[in-house]
mmCIF file with all atom_site columns, C-alpha atoms in Angstrom:
data_model
loop_
_atom_site.group_PDB
_atom_site.id
_atom_site.type_symbol
_atom_site.label_atom_id
_atom_site.label_alt_id
_atom_site.label_comp_id
_atom_site.label_asym_id
_atom_site.label_entity_id
_atom_site.label_seq_id
_atom_site.pdbx_PDB_ins_code
_atom_site.Cartn_x
_atom_site.Cartn_y
_atom_site.Cartn_z
_atom_site.occupancy
_atom_site.B_iso_or_equiv
_atom_site.pdbx_formal_charge
_atom_site.auth_seq_id
_atom_site.auth_comp_id
_atom_site.auth_asym_id
_atom_site.auth_atom_id
_atom_site.pdbx_PDB_model_num
ATOM 1   C CA . MET A 1 1   ? 7.105  6.710  149.891 1.00 0.00 ? 1   MET A CA 1
ATOM 2   C CA . ASP A 1 2   ? 8.225  10.114 148.720 1.00 0.00 ? 2   ASP A CA 1
ATOM 3   C CA . PHE A 1 3   ? 6.874  11.126 145.354 1.00 0.00 ? 3   PHE A CA 1
ATOM 4   C CA . VAL A 1 4   ? 8.780  13.312 142.900 1.00 0.00 ? 4   VAL A CA 1
ATOM 5   C CA . HIS A 1 5   ? 7.310  14.683 139.672 1.00 0.00 ? 5   HIS A CA 1
ATOM 6   C CA . LEU A 1 6   ? 9.906  14.213 136.920 1.00 0.00 ? 6   LEU A CA 1
ATOM 7   C CA . HIS A 1 7   ? 7.859  15.490 133.962 1.00 0.00 ? 7   HIS A CA 1
ATOM 8   C CA . VAL A 1 8   ? 6.447  18.949 134.644 1.00 0.00 ? 8   VAL A CA 1
ATOM 9   C CA . HIS A 1 9   ? 5.808  21.794 132.204 1.00 0.00 ? 9   HIS A CA 1
ATOM 10  C CA . SER A 1 10  ? 5.919  25.351 133.465 1.00 0.00 ? 10  SER A CA 1
ATOM 11  C CA . HIS A 1 11  ? 4.565  28.449 131.772 1.00 0.00 ? 11  HIS A CA 1
ATOM 12  C CA . TYR A 1 12  ? 7.788  28.405 129.727 1.00 0.00 ? 12  TYR A CA 1
ATOM 13  C CA . SER A 1 13  ? 6.214  25.565 127.702 1.00 0.00 ? 13  SER A CA 1
ATOM 14  C CA . LEU A 1 14  ? 4.236  27.878 125.472 1.00 0.00 ? 14  LEU A CA 1
ATOM 15  C CA . LEU A 1 15  ? 0.649  26.815 124.743 1.00 0.00 ? 15  LEU A CA 1
ATOM 16  C CA . ASP A 1 16  ? 1.125  23.738 126.927 1.00 0.00 ? 16  ASP A CA 1
ATOM 17  C CA . GLY A 1 17  ? 2.173  24.470 130.508 1.00 0.00 ? 17  GLY A CA 1
ATOM 18  C CA . ALA A 1 18  ? 0.393  26.764 132.942 1.00 0.00 ? 18  ALA A CA 1
ATOM 19  C CA . CYS A 1 19  ? 2.397  26.213 136.148 1.00 0.00 ? 19  CYS A CA 1
ATOM 20  C CA . ARG A 1 20  ? 4.146  29.287 137.467 1.00 0.00 ? 20  ARG A CA 1
ATOM 21  C CA . LEU A 1 21  ? 7.459  28.549 139.173 1.00 0.00 ? 21  LEU A CA 1
ATOM 22  C CA . ASP A 1 22  ? 6.614  30.196 142.508 1.00 0.00 ? 22  ASP A CA 1
ATOM 23  C CA . GLU A 1 23  ? 3.347  28.225 142.626 1.00 0.00 ? 23  GLU A CA 1
ATOM 24  C CA . LEU A 1 24  ? 5.232  24.999 141.859 1.00 0.00 ? 24  LEU A CA 1
ATOM 25  C CA . ALA A 1 25  ? 7.533  25.685 144.802 1.00 0.00 ? 25  ALA A CA 1
ATOM 26  C CA . ARG A 1 26  ? 4.566  26.212 147.129 1.00 0.00 ? 26  ARG A CA 1
ATOM 27  C CA . ALA A 1 27  ? 2.821  23.059 145.850 1.00 0.00 ? 27  ALA A CA 1
ATOM 28  C CA . ALA A 1 28  ? 5.998  21.018 146.387 1.00 0.00 ? 28  ALA A CA 1
ATOM 29  C CA . ILE A 1 29  ? 6.220  22.216 149.990 1.00 0.00 ? 29  ILE A CA 1
ATOM 30  C CA . ILE A 1 30  ? 2.512  21.609 150.693 1.00 0.00 ? 30  ILE A CA 1
ATOM 31  C CA . ASN A 1 31  ? 2.769  18.089 149.264 1.00 0.00 ? 31  ASN A CA 1
ATOM 32  C CA . GLN A 1 32  ? 6.043  17.427 151.117 1.00 0.00 ? 32  GLN A CA 1
ATOM 33  C CA . MET A 1 33  ? 7.947  16.619 147.943 1.00 0.00 ? 33  MET A CA 1
ATOM 34  C CA . PRO A 1 34  ? 11.691 16.256 148.504 1.00 0.00 ? 34  PRO A CA 1
ATOM 35  C CA . ALA A 1 35  ? 12.463 17.189 144.883 1.00 0.00 ? 35  ALA A CA 1
ATOM 36  C CA . LEU A 1 36  ? 10.801 18.399 141.696 1.00 0.00 ? 36  LEU A CA 1
ATOM 37  C CA . ALA A 1 37  ? 11.798 18.499 138.030 1.00 0.00 ? 37  ALA A CA 1
ATOM 38  C CA . VAL A 1 38  ? 10.826 21.007 135.361 1.00 0.00 ? 38  VAL A CA 1
ATOM 39  C CA . THR A 1 39  ? 10.986 19.633 131.830 1.00 0.00 ? 39  THR A CA 1
ATOM 40  C CA . ASP A 1 40  ? 9.675  22.309 129.501 1.00 0.00 ? 40  ASP A CA 1
ATOM 41  C CA . HIS A 1 41  ? 9.088  21.608 125.830 1.00 0.00 ? 41  HIS A CA 1
ATOM 42  C CA . GLY A 1 42  ? 12.223 22.191 123.769 1.00 0.00 ? 42  GLY A CA 1
ATOM 43  C CA . ASN A 1 43  ? 13.888 24.682 126.105 1.00 0.00 ? 43  ASN A CA 1
ATOM 44  C CA . LEU A 1 44  ? 15.698 25.390 129.355 1.00 0.00 ? 44  LEU A CA 1
ATOM 45  C CA . PHE A 1 45  ? 14.308 28.917 129.713 1.00 0.00 ? 45  PHE A CA 1
ATOM 46  C CA . ALA A 1 46  ? 12.994 28.258 133.236 1.00 0.00 ? 46  ALA A CA 1
ATOM 47  C CA . ALA A 1 47  ? 16.156 26.580 134.545 1.00 0.00 ? 47  ALA A CA 1
ATOM 48  C CA . VAL A 1 48  ? 17.765 29.392 136.553 1.00 0.00 ? 48  VAL A CA 1
ATOM 49  C CA . LYS A 1 49  ? 14.534 30.807 137.985 1.00 0.00 ? 49  LYS A CA 1
ATOM 50  C CA . PHE A 1 50  ? 13.270 27.296 138.780 1.00 0.00 ? 50  PHE A CA 1
ATOM 51  C CA . TYR A 1 51  ? 16.544 26.402 140.500 1.00 0.00 ? 51  TYR A CA 1
ATOM 52  C CA . ASN A 1 52  ? 16.421 29.556 142.626 1.00 0.00 ? 52  ASN A CA 1
ATOM 53  C CA . GLU A 1 53  ? 12.740 29.106 143.541 1.00 0.00 ? 53  GLU A CA 1
ATOM 54  C CA . MET A 1 54  ? 13.343 25.527 144.728 1.00 0.00 ? 54  MET A CA 1
ATOM 55  C CA . LYS A 1 55  ? 16.543 26.413 146.574 1.00 0.00 ? 55  LYS A CA 1
ATOM 56  C CA . ASN A 1 56  ? 14.725 29.263 148.335 1.00 0.00 ? 56  ASN A CA 1
ATOM 57  C CA . THR A 1 57  ? 12.279 26.744 149.823 1.00 0.00 ? 57  THR A CA 1
ATOM 58  C CA . GLY A 1 58  ? 15.168 25.197 151.727 1.00 0.00 ? 58  GLY A CA 1
ATOM 59  C CA . VAL A 1 59  ? 13.629 21.722 151.373 1.00 0.00 ? 59  VAL A CA 1
ATOM 60  C CA . VAL A 1 60  ? 12.884 20.996 147.703 1.00 0.00 ? 60  VAL A CA 1
ATOM 61  C CA . LYS A 1 61  ? 15.733 19.772 145.496 1.00 0.00 ? 61  LYS A CA 1
ATOM 62  C CA . PRO A 1 62  ? 15.491 21.207 141.963 1.00 0.00 ? 62  PRO A CA 1
ATOM 63  C CA . ILE A 1 63  ? 15.963 18.790 139.069 1.00 0.00 ? 63  ILE A CA 1
ATOM 64  C CA . ILE A 1 64  ? 16.640 20.595 135.811 1.00 0.00 ? 64  ILE A CA 1
ATOM 65  C CA . GLY A 1 65  ? 15.613 19.000 132.569 1.00 0.00 ? 65  GLY A CA 1
ATOM 66  C CA . TYR A 1 66  ? 13.741 19.529 129.387 1.00 0.00 ? 66  TYR A CA 1
ATOM 67  C CA . GLU A 1 67  ? 11.508 17.588 127.052 1.00 0.00 ? 67  GLU A CA 1
ATOM 68  C CA . ALA A 1 68  ? 13.573 17.386 123.909 1.00 0.00 ? 68  ALA A CA 1
ATOM 69  C CA . TYR A 1 69  ? 12.216 16.983 120.413 1.00 0.00 ? 69  TYR A CA 1
ATOM 70  C CA . VAL A 1 70  ? 14.121 14.203 118.669 1.00 0.00 ? 70  VAL A CA 1
ATOM 71  C CA . ALA A 1 71  ? 14.172 14.411 114.875 1.00 0.00 ? 71  ALA A CA 1
ATOM 72  C CA . ARG A 1 72  ? 12.916 11.367 112.995 1.00 0.00 ? 72  ARG A CA 1
ATOM 73  C CA . GLY A 1 73  ? 16.339 11.200 111.332 1.00 0.00 ? 73  GLY A CA 1
ATOM 74  C CA . ASP A 1 74  ? 19.062 13.823 110.922 1.00 0.00 ? 74  ASP A CA 1
ATOM 75  C CA . ARG A 1 75  ? 18.249 16.996 112.878 1.00 0.00 ? 75  ARG A CA 1
ATOM 76  C CA . ARG A 1 76  ? 19.534 19.121 109.979 1.00 0.00 ? 76  ARG A CA 1
ATOM 77  C CA . ASN A 1 77  ? 17.028 17.658 107.505 1.00 0.00 ? 77  ASN A CA 1
ATOM 78  C CA . ARG A 1 78  ? 14.291 20.165 106.778 1.00 0.00 ? 78  ARG A CA 1
ATOM 79  C CA . GLU A 1 79  ? 12.436 18.251 104.091 1.00 0.00 ? 79  GLU A CA 1
ATOM 80  C CA . PRO A 1 80  ? 8.683  18.134 104.698 1.00 0.00 ? 80  PRO A CA 1
ATOM 81  C CA . THR A 1 81  ? 7.678  14.838 106.285 1.00 0.00 ? 81  THR A CA 1
ATOM 82  C CA . GLY A 1 82  ? 3.946  15.222 105.969 1.00 0.00 ? 82  GLY A CA 1
ATOM 83  C CA . THR A 1 83  ? 3.601  14.977 109.740 1.00 0.00 ? 83  THR A CA 1
ATOM 84  C CA . LYS A 1 84  ? 2.350  17.782 111.911 1.00 0.00 ? 84  LYS A CA 1
ATOM 85  C CA . ASP A 1 85  ? 4.998  17.225 114.573 1.00 0.00 ? 85  ASP A CA 1
ATOM 86  C CA . ALA A 1 86  ? 8.677  17.739 113.839 1.00 0.00 ? 86  ALA A CA 1
ATOM 87  C CA . GLY A 1 87  ? 10.002 15.105 116.227 1.00 0.00 ? 87  GLY A CA 1
ATOM 88  C CA . TYR A 1 88  ? 9.482  12.598 118.998 1.00 0.00 ? 88  TYR A CA 1
ATOM 89  C CA . HIS A 1 89  ? 9.352  13.743 122.624 1.00 0.00 ? 89  HIS A CA 1
ATOM 90  C CA . LEU A 1 90  ? 12.098 12.621 125.030 1.00 0.00 ? 90  LEU A CA 1
ATOM 91  C CA . THR A 1 91  ? 12.358 13.590 128.708 1.00 0.00 ? 91  THR A CA 1
ATOM 92  C CA . THR A 1 92  ? 15.894 14.517 129.790 1.00 0.00 ? 92  THR A CA 1
ATOM 93  C CA . LEU A 1 93  ? 17.133 15.284 133.317 1.00 0.00 ? 93  LEU A CA 1
ATOM 94  C CA . ALA A 1 94  ? 20.472 16.606 134.549 1.00 0.00 ? 94  ALA A CA 1
ATOM 95  C CA . MET A 1 95  ? 21.907 14.453 137.316 1.00 0.00 ? 95  MET A CA 1
ATOM 96  C CA . ASN A 1 96  ? 24.898 16.729 137.972 1.00 0.00 ? 96  ASN A CA 1
ATOM 97  C CA . GLU A 1 97  ? 26.713 19.800 136.637 1.00 0.00 ? 97  GLU A CA 1
ATOM 98  C CA . THR A 1 98  ? 28.112 17.869 133.679 1.00 0.00 ? 98  THR A CA 1
ATOM 99  C CA . GLY A 1 99  ? 24.598 16.801 132.774 1.00 0.00 ? 99  GLY A CA 1
ATOM 100 C CA . TYR A 1 100 ? 23.338 20.375 133.067 1.00 0.00 ? 100 TYR A CA 1
ATOM 101 C CA . ARG A 1 101 ? 26.095 21.590 130.756 1.00 0.00 ? 101 ARG A CA 1
ATOM 102 C CA . ASN A 1 102 ? 25.239 18.825 128.287 1.00 0.00 ? 102 ASN A CA 1
ATOM 103 C CA . LEU A 1 103 ? 21.556 19.773 128.394 1.00 0.00 ? 103 LEU A CA 1
ATOM 104 C CA . ILE A 1 104 ? 22.587 23.339 127.543 1.00 0.00 ? 104 ILE A CA 1
ATOM 105 C CA . LYS A 1 105 ? 24.601 22.008 124.585 1.00 0.00 ? 105 LYS A CA 1
ATOM 106 C CA . LEU A 1 106 ? 21.695 19.868 123.391 1.00 0.00 ? 106 LEU A CA 1
ATOM 107 C CA . ALA A 1 107 ? 19.110 22.637 123.716 1.00 0.00 ? 107 ALA A CA 1
ATOM 108 C CA . SER A 1 108 ? 21.380 25.193 122.044 1.00 0.00 ? 108 SER A CA 1
ATOM 109 C CA . ARG A 1 109 ? 22.280 22.936 119.121 1.00 0.00 ? 109 ARG A CA 1
ATOM 110 C CA . ALA A 1 110 ? 18.594 22.066 118.734 1.00 0.00 ? 110 ALA A CA 1
ATOM 111 C CA . TYR A 1 111 ? 17.901 25.734 118.016 1.00 0.00 ? 111 TYR A CA 1
ATOM 112 C CA . LEU A 1 112 ? 21.077 26.463 116.060 1.00 0.00 ? 112 LEU A CA 1
ATOM 113 C CA . ASP A 1 113 ? 21.200 23.559 113.618 1.00 0.00 ? 113 ASP A CA 1
ATOM 114 C CA . GLY A 1 114 ? 18.177 21.371 114.311 1.00 0.00 ? 114 GLY A CA 1
ATOM 115 C CA . PHE A 1 115 ? 15.314 23.828 114.100 1.00 0.00 ? 115 PHE A CA 1
ATOM 116 C CA . TYR A 1 116 ? 12.503 22.706 111.817 1.00 0.00 ? 116 TYR A CA 1
ATOM 117 C CA . ARG A 1 117 ? 9.104  23.724 113.202 1.00 0.00 ? 117 ARG A CA 1
ATOM 118 C CA . LYS A 1 118 ? 10.596 23.013 116.634 1.00 0.00 ? 118 LYS A CA 1
ATOM 119 C CA . PRO A 1 119 ? 14.132 22.885 118.080 1.00 0.00 ? 119 PRO A CA 1
ATOM 120 C CA . ARG A 1 120 ? 15.277 19.290 117.493 1.00 0.00 ? 120 ARG A CA 1
ATOM 121 C CA . ILE A 1 121 ? 18.139 17.087 118.548 1.00 0.00 ? 121 ILE A CA 1
ATOM 122 C CA . ASP A 1 122 ? 18.920 13.674 117.077 1.00 0.00 ? 122 ASP A CA 1
ATOM 123 C CA . ARG A 1 123 ? 20.594 10.464 118.170 1.00 0.00 ? 123 ARG A CA 1
ATOM 124 C CA . GLU A 1 124 ? 23.973 11.664 116.912 1.00 0.00 ? 124 GLU A CA 1
ATOM 125 C CA . LEU A 1 125 ? 23.844 14.761 119.122 1.00 0.00 ? 125 LEU A CA 1
ATOM 126 C CA . LEU A 1 126 ? 22.604 12.797 122.118 1.00 0.00 ? 126 LEU A CA 1
ATOM 127 C CA . SER A 1 127 ? 25.452 10.301 121.632 1.00 0.00 ? 127 SER A CA 1
ATOM 128 C CA . GLN A 1 128 ? 27.934 13.171 121.842 1.00 0.00 ? 128 GLN A CA 1
ATOM 129 C CA . HIS A 1 129 ? 26.409 14.902 124.886 1.00 0.00 ? 129 HIS A CA 1
ATOM 130 C CA . HIS A 1 130 ? 24.782 12.265 127.113 1.00 0.00 ? 130 HIS A CA 1
ATOM 131 C CA . GLU A 1 131 ? 27.179 12.213 130.052 1.00 0.00 ? 131 GLU A CA 1
ATOM 132 C CA . GLY A 1 132 ? 25.457 13.171 133.299 1.00 0.00 ? 132 GLY A CA 1
ATOM 133 C CA . ILE A 1 133 ? 21.983 12.972 131.767 1.00 0.00 ? 133 ILE A CA 1
ATOM 134 C CA . ILE A 1 134 ? 19.125 10.670 132.751 1.00 0.00 ? 134 ILE A CA 1
ATOM 135 C CA . VAL A 1 135 ? 16.682 9.971  129.937 1.00 0.00 ? 135 VAL A CA 1
ATOM 136 C CA . LEU A 1 136 ? 13.074 8.890  130.325 1.00 0.00 ? 136 LEU A CA 1
ATOM 137 C CA . SER A 1 137 ? 11.488 7.261  127.286 1.00 0.00 ? 137 SER A CA 1
ATOM 138 C CA . GLY A 1 138 ? 8.875  10.008 127.070 1.00 0.00 ? 138 GLY A CA 1
ATOM 139 C CA . CYS A 1 139 ? 5.148  10.578 126.862 1.00 0.00 ? 139 CYS A CA 1
ATOM 140 C CA . ALA A 1 140 ? 2.621  9.268  124.329 1.00 0.00 ? 140 ALA A CA 1
ATOM 141 C CA . SER A 1 141 ? 4.413  11.384 121.692 1.00 0.00 ? 141 SER A CA 1
ATOM 142 C CA . SER A 1 142 ? 7.735  9.613  122.234 1.00 0.00 ? 142 SER A CA 1
ATOM 143 C CA . GLU A 1 143 ? 9.386  7.330  119.695 1.00 0.00 ? 143 GLU A CA 1
ATOM 144 C CA . LEU A 1 144 ? 8.843  4.274  121.881 1.00 0.00 ? 144 LEU A CA 1
ATOM 145 C CA . ASN A 1 145 ? 5.136  4.980  122.331 1.00 0.00 ? 145 ASN A CA 1
ATOM 146 C CA . HIS A 1 146 ? 4.723  5.950  118.678 1.00 0.00 ? 146 HIS A CA 1
ATOM 147 C CA . HIS A 1 147 ? 5.833  2.429  117.757 1.00 0.00 ? 147 HIS A CA 1
ATOM 148 C CA . LEU A 1 148 ? 3.613  0.857  120.408 1.00 0.00 ? 148 LEU A CA 1
ATOM 149 C CA . LEU A 1 149 ? 0.586  2.831  119.205 1.00 0.00 ? 149 LEU A CA 1
ATOM 150 C CA . SER A 1 150 ? 1.373  1.735  115.630 1.00 0.00 ? 150 SER A CA 1
ATOM 151 C CA . GLY A 1 151 ? 1.432  -1.899 116.744 1.00 0.00 ? 151 GLY A CA 1
ATOM 152 C CA . ASP A 1 152 ? 5.156  -2.237 116.015 1.00 0.00 ? 152 ASP A CA 1
ATOM 153 C CA . ARG A 1 153 ? 6.432  -3.840 119.216 1.00 0.00 ? 153 ARG A CA 1
ATOM 154 C CA . ALA A 1 154 ? 9.761  -4.860 117.631 1.00 0.00 ? 154 ALA A CA 1
ATOM 155 C CA . SER A 1 155 ? 10.623 -1.244 116.723 1.00 0.00 ? 155 SER A CA 1
ATOM 156 C CA . ALA A 1 156 ? 9.585  -0.104 120.200 1.00 0.00 ? 156 ALA A CA 1
ATOM 157 C CA . GLU A 1 157 ? 11.986 -2.638 121.729 1.00 0.00 ? 157 GLU A CA 1
ATOM 158 C CA . ASP A 1 158 ? 14.753 -1.619 119.306 1.00 0.00 ? 158 ASP A CA 1
ATOM 159 C CA . THR A 1 159 ? 14.264 2.025  120.326 1.00 0.00 ? 159 THR A CA 1
ATOM 160 C CA . ALA A 1 160 ? 14.447 1.189  124.028 1.00 0.00 ? 160 ALA A CA 1
ATOM 161 C CA . ARG A 1 161 ? 17.492 -1.006 123.444 1.00 0.00 ? 161 ARG A CA 1
ATOM 162 C CA . TRP A 1 162 ? 19.320 1.811  121.609 1.00 0.00 ? 162 TRP A CA 1
ATOM 163 C CA . TYR A 1 163 ? 18.822 4.178  124.547 1.00 0.00 ? 163 TYR A CA 1
ATOM 164 C CA . LYS A 1 164 ? 19.679 1.461  127.078 1.00 0.00 ? 164 LYS A CA 1
ATOM 165 C CA . ASP A 1 165 ? 22.906 0.651  125.204 1.00 0.00 ? 165 ASP A CA 1
ATOM 166 C CA . LEU A 1 166 ? 23.877 4.332  125.166 1.00 0.00 ? 166 LEU A CA 1
ATOM 167 C CA . LEU A 1 167 ? 22.852 5.269  128.702 1.00 0.00 ? 167 LEU A CA 1
ATOM 168 C CA . GLY A 1 168 ? 22.802 2.049  130.737 1.00 0.00 ? 168 GLY A CA 1
ATOM 169 C CA . ASP A 1 169 ? 20.923 2.529  133.997 1.00 0.00 ? 169 ASP A CA 1
ATOM 170 C CA . ARG A 1 170 ? 20.432 6.221  133.162 1.00 0.00 ? 170 ARG A CA 1
ATOM 171 C CA . PHE A 1 171 ? 17.626 5.223  130.767 1.00 0.00 ? 171 PHE A CA 1
ATOM 172 C CA . CYS A 1 172 ? 14.180 4.591  132.248 1.00 0.00 ? 172 CYS A CA 1
ATOM 173 C CA . ILE A 1 173 ? 10.871 3.680  130.679 1.00 0.00 ? 173 ILE A CA 1
ATOM 174 C CA . GLU A 1 174 ? 8.454  6.516  131.449 1.00 0.00 ? 174 GLU A CA 1
ATOM 175 C CA . LEU A 1 175 ? 4.985  5.429  132.523 1.00 0.00 ? 175 LEU A CA 1
ATOM 176 C CA . GLN A 1 176 ? 2.072  7.842  132.478 1.00 0.00 ? 176 GLN A CA 1
ATOM 177 C CA . ASP A 1 177 ? -1.509 7.106  133.488 1.00 0.00 ? 177 ASP A CA 1
ATOM 178 C CA . ASN A 1 178 ? -3.687 10.192 133.658 1.00 0.00 ? 178 ASN A CA 1
ATOM 179 C CA . ASN A 1 179 ? -6.737 8.222  132.469 1.00 0.00 ? 179 ASN A CA 1
ATOM 180 C CA . LEU A 1 180 ? -6.070 9.186  128.851 1.00 0.00 ? 180 LEU A CA 1
ATOM 181 C CA . PRO A 1 181 ? -6.882 6.348  126.424 1.00 0.00 ? 181 PRO A CA 1
ATOM 182 C CA . VAL A 1 182 ? -3.642 6.867  124.467 1.00 0.00 ? 182 VAL A CA 1
ATOM 183 C CA . GLN A 1 183 ? -1.598 6.390  127.653 1.00 0.00 ? 183 GLN A CA 1
ATOM 184 C CA . LYS A 1 184 ? -3.498 3.255  128.619 1.00 0.00 ? 184 LYS A CA 1
ATOM 185 C CA . GLN A 1 185 ? -2.808 1.761  125.175 1.00 0.00 ? 185 GLN A CA 1
ATOM 186 C CA . CYS A 1 186 ? 0.956  1.988  125.799 1.00 0.00 ? 186 CYS A CA 1
ATOM 187 C CA . LEU A 1 187 ? 1.129  1.131  129.485 1.00 0.00 ? 187 LEU A CA 1
ATOM 188 C CA . ALA A 1 188 ? 1.187  -2.684 129.582 1.00 0.00 ? 188 ALA A CA 1
ATOM 189 C CA . ALA A 1 189 ? 3.607  -3.053 126.660 1.00 0.00 ? 189 ALA A CA 1
ATOM 190 C CA . ALA A 1 190 ? 5.926  -0.374 128.074 1.00 0.00 ? 190 ALA A CA 1
ATOM 191 C CA . VAL A 1 191 ? 6.066  -2.236 131.409 1.00 0.00 ? 191 VAL A CA 1
ATOM 192 C CA . GLU A 1 192 ? 6.885  -5.475 129.574 1.00 0.00 ? 192 GLU A CA 1
ATOM 193 C CA . ILE A 1 193 ? 9.685  -3.784 127.615 1.00 0.00 ? 193 ILE A CA 1
ATOM 194 C CA . ALA A 1 194 ? 11.080 -2.306 130.838 1.00 0.00 ? 194 ALA A CA 1
ATOM 195 C CA . ARG A 1 195 ? 11.129 -5.718 132.468 1.00 0.00 ? 195 ARG A CA 1
ATOM 196 C CA . LYS A 1 196 ? 12.716 -7.313 129.403 1.00 0.00 ? 196 LYS A CA 1
ATOM 197 C CA . LEU A 1 197 ? 15.557 -4.768 129.280 1.00 0.00 ? 197 LEU A CA 1
#
C-alpha cells in the first residue's frame, strides 16, 4: 500500500518542526510516496514553497493544510483561562482550490480576530468556511483526545459527532502511535469512536 503522511510540520512550525521543504521532497521521492501534506502549526506560511517543491519532483502530489488552534469557546474571547495552551489542535487539509481558499480565510481570521497567545479559529468560523476541507480529529492536544485523556468518553463522542455532522465523510479520526504513552492512552477509544460514527 502507498503511504502518505498527512500531519507533517516543516521549519515554518516555529520551535516544533525541523523539516526543510526541499529535504521533505527528497524524502518523499526516496520513500516512493505518491503525496505528502504539510500541516504547520497555526499558519500556511510554507504553502506556496511546499507546493512548488512537490510539483518540481514531478511525482509527489502536494497536500496543503495546517494544524489549526481551535479556541475553547469564542475565538474573540481573550479572558485568561488558566491553561498554558490557547486552544485545541485540529488538522485541516485542502482537498481542492475551494478548500485552499477556505484555509486561507480560516488562517487569516485566526490572526486577525482570534489571536490570543496563538492564532485561533472556533467552531463558528469553521462552520462558515469548511467547504473543500478535510478535517482530521488531531493529535494528543486535540479536543477529542483532551476528553479521552480526561476520562470523559461522552464529551469525546459529542466532539466527534459535531465534526461528523458538519463535514460528513470529510471528517476522519486521526490515529497516532509514535510509542508515546499519551498517544497510546487515546488509541483504543479513538478507534472505537471512529467505528461507532
